[in-house]
Short mmCIF file of C-alpha atoms in Angstrom, two decimals:
data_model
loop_
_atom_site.label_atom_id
_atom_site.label_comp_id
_atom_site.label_asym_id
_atom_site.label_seq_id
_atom_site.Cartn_x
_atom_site.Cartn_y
_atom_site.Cartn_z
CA UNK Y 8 106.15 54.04 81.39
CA UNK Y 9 104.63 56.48 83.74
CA UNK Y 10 101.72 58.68 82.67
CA UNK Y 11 99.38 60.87 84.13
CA UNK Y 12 95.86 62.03 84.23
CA UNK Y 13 93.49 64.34 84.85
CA UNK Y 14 90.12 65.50 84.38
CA UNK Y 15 88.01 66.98 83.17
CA UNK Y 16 89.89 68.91 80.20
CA UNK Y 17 87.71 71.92 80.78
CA UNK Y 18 84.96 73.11 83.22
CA UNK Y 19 81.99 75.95 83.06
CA UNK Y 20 80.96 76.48 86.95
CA UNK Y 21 78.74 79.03 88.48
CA UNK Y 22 79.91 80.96 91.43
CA UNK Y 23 79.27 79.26 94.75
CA UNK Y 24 78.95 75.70 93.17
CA UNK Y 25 81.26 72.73 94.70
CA UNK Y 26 84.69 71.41 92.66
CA UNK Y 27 86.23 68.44 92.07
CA UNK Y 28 89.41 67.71 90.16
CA UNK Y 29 90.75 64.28 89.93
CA UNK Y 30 94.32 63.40 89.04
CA UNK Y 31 95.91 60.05 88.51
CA UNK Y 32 99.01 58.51 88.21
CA UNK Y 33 100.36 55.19 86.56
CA UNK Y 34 103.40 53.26 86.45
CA UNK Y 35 105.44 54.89 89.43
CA UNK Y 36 104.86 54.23 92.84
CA UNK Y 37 104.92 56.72 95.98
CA UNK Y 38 104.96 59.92 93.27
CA UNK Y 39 105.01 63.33 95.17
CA UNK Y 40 102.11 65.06 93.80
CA UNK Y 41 101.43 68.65 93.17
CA UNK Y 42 98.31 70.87 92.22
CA UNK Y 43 99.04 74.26 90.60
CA UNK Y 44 96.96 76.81 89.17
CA UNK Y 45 98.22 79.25 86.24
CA UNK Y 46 96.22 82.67 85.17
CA UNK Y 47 96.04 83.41 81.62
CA UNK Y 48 99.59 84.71 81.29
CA UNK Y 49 101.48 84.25 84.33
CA UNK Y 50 103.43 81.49 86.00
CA UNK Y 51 102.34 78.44 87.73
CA UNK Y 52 102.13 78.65 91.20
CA UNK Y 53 101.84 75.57 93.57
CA UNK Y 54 98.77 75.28 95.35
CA UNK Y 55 99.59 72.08 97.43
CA UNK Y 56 101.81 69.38 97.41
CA UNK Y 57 101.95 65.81 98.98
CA UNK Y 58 104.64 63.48 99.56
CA UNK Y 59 102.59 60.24 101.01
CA UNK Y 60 98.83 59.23 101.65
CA UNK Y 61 96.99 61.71 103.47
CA UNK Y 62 100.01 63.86 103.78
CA UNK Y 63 99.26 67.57 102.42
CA UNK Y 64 100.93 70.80 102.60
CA UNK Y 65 99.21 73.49 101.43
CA UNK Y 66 101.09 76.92 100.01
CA UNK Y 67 98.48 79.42 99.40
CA UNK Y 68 95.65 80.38 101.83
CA UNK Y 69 92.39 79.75 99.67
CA UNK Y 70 89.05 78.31 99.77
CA UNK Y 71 90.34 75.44 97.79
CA UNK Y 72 91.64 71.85 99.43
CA UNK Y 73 93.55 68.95 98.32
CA UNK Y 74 93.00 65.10 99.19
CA UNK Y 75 95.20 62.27 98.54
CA UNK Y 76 92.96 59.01 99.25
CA UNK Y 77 95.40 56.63 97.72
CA UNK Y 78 98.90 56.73 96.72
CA UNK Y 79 98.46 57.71 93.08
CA UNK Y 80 95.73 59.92 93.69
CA UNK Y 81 95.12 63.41 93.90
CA UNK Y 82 92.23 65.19 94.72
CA UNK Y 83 91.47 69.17 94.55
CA UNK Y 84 88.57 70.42 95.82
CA UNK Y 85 86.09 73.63 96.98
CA UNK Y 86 82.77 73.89 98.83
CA UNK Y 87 81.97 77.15 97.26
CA UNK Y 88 83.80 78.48 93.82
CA UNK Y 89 84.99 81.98 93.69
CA UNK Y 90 85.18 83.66 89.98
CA UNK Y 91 88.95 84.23 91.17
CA UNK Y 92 89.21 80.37 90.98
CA UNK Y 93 88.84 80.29 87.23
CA UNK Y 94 92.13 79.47 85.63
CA UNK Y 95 93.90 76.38 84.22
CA UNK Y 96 94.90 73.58 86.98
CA UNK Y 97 97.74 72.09 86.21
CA UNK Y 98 98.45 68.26 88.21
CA UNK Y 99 102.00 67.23 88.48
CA UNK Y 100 104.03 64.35 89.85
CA UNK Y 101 107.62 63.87 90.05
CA UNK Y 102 110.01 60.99 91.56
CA UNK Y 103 109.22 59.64 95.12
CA UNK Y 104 111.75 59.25 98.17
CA UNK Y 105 113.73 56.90 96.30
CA UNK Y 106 114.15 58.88 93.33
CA UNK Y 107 114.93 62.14 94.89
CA UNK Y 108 112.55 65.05 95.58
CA UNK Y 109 114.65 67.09 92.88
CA UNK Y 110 114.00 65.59 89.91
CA UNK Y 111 112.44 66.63 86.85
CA UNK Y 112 108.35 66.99 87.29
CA UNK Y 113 105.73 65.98 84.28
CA UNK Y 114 102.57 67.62 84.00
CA UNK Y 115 99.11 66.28 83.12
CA UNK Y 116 97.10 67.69 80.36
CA UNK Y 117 95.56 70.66 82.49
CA UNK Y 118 91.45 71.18 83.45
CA UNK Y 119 90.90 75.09 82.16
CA UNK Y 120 88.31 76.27 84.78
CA UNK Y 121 85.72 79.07 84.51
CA UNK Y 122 83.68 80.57 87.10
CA UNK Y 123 80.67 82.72 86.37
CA UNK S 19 111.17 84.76 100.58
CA UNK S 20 111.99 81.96 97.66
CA UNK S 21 112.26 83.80 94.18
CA UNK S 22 112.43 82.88 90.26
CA UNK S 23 112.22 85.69 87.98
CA UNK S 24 112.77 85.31 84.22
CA UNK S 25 113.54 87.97 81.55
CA UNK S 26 112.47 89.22 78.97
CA UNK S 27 108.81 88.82 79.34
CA UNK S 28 108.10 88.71 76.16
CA UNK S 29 109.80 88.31 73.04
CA UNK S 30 109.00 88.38 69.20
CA UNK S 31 111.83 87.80 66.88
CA UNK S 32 111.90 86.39 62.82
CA UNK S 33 112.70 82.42 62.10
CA UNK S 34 116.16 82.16 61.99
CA UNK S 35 117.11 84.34 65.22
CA UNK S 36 119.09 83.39 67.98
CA UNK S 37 117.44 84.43 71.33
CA UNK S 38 118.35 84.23 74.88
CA UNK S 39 116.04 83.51 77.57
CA UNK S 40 117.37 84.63 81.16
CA UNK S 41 116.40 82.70 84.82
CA UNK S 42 117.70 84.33 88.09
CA UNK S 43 116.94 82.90 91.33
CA UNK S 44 116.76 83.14 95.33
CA UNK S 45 116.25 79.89 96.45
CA UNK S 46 117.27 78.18 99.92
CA UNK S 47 118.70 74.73 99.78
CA UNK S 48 118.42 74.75 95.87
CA UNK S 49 118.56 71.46 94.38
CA UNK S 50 117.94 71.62 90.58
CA UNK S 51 116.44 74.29 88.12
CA UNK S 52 114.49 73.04 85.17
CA UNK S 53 113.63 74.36 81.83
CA UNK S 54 110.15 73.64 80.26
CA UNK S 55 108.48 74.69 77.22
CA UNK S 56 104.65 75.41 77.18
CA UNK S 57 102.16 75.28 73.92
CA UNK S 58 98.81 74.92 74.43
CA UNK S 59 98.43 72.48 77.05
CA UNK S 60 100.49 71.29 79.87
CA UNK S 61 104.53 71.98 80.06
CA UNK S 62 107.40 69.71 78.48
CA UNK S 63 110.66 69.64 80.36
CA UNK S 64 113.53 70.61 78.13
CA UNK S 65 116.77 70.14 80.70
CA UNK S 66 117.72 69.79 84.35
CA UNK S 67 120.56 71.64 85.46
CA UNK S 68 122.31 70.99 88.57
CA UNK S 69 126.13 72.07 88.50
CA UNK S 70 128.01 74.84 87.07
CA UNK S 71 129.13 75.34 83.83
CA UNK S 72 127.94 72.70 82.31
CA UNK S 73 125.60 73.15 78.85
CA UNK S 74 123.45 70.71 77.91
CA UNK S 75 122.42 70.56 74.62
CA UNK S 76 119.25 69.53 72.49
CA UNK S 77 118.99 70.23 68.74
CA UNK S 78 119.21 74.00 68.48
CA UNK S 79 118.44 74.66 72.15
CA UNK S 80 121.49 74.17 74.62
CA UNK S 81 121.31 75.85 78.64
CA UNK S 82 123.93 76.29 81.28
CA UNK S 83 123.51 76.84 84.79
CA UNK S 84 125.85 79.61 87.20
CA UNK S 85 125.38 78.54 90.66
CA UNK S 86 127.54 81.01 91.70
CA UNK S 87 125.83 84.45 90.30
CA UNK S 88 122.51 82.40 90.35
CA UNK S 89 121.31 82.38 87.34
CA UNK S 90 120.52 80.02 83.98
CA UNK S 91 120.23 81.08 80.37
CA UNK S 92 118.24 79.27 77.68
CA UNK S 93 119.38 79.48 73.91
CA UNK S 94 117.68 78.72 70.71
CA UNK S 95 119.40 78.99 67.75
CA UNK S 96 117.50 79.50 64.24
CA UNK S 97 114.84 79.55 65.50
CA UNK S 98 111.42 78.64 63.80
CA UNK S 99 107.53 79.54 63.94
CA UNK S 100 107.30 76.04 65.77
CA UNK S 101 109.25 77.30 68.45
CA UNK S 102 106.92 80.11 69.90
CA UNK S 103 105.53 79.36 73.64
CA UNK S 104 105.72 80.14 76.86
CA UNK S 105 108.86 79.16 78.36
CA UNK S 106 109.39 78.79 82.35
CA UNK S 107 112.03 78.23 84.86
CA UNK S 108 111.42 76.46 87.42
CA UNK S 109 113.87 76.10 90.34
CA UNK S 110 113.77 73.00 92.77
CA UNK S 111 114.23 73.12 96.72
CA UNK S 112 113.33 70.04 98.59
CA UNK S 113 110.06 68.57 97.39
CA UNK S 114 109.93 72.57 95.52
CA UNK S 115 109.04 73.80 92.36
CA UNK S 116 109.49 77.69 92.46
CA UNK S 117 108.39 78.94 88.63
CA UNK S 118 109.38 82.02 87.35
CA UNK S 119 106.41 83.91 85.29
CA UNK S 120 107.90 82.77 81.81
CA UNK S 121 109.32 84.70 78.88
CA UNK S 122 106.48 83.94 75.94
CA UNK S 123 108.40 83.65 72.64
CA UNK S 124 106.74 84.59 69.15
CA UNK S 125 108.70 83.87 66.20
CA UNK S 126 107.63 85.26 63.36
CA UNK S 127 107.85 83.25 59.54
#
């Protein structure tokens, strides 16, 4: 069965300090991968996506960036943390070419983020 | 510009209500919309709906889909303290996920 992970589970970073997010996925193979971000009580909304290695697409002009090294890995970064970047990132994969771009998407557990 | 927007924002009702969650949608080259329920944590999906006037069902929660007026309704019959959350629409366009805000449900015992 496929699962998926991320971490860490929650974060404390001061303003201007670096980021990194890993998420991982196991059991599927060629996943399109997605970061998102939600703010306490709204929606999600997609930061980037990826359908292949190295392939990104970024949605939202930030100072944030996404890296896919290997095929069931995805990588969200920033040089320099904003205290608008706090929030809860959300990692989610869903079926690959063969499965159909339109299928139903799973989430991992979520790294809650604060920047001071 | 792509578009989900759910209604009611929020909702509290007592266990044993029936409520009715509302998803409307502009999307190009729509694929799919998806229901998914959110606790704490990350989301669970609930359905995937991709033709007309077809419910699908799950214990006391069933959804339909109107590709026609654009739009999907969630319900949830009796309804019990375990089912308050956040609960958010997603619709899919190729390699897509457009969420709507969520409606956040409280049921109260």
């Amino acid at each position: 069965s496929q699962t998926i992970h991320q971490w860490p589970a929650t974060l404390v970073q001061p303003v201007g300090s670096p980021l990194s997010l890993e998420c991982t996925v196991e059991g599927t193979s060629n996943p399109n991968l997605y970061w998102y971000r939600q703010a306490a009580g709204r929606g999600l909304q997609l930061l980037f996506y990826s359908v292949g290695i190295g392939q990104i697409s970024s949605e939202v002009p930030q100072n944030l960036s996404a890296s896919r090294p290997q095929d069931r890995q995805f990588i969200l970064s920033s040089k320099k943390l904003l205290l608008s970047d706090s929030g809860f990132y959300l990692c989610a994969w869903s079926g690959g070419l063969a499965g159909g771009p339109y299928n139903e998407q799973f989430f991992g557990p979520g790294t809650r983020l604060t920047v001071l | 510009e792509d578009k989900v927007v759910q209604s009611p924002l929020s909702l509290v009702v007592h266990e044993g209500d029936t409520v009715t969650l509302n998803c409307s949608y502009e999307v190009t080259n729509f694929r799919s919309l998806l229901w998914y329920k959110q606790e704490k944590k990350a989301p669970t999906f609930l359905f995937m709906l991709t033709s007309s006037g077809i419910e699908k069902k799950s214990g006391r929660l069933s959804s339909i889909l109107d590709k026609k007026e654009l739009f999907s309704i969630l319900n949830i019959t009796a309804t019990q303290t375990g089912d308050s959350a956040i609960y958010l629409c997603a619709v899919v366009g190729p390699y897509k996920y457009i969420f709507g805000t969520g409606t956040r449900l409280k049921v109260l015992a």
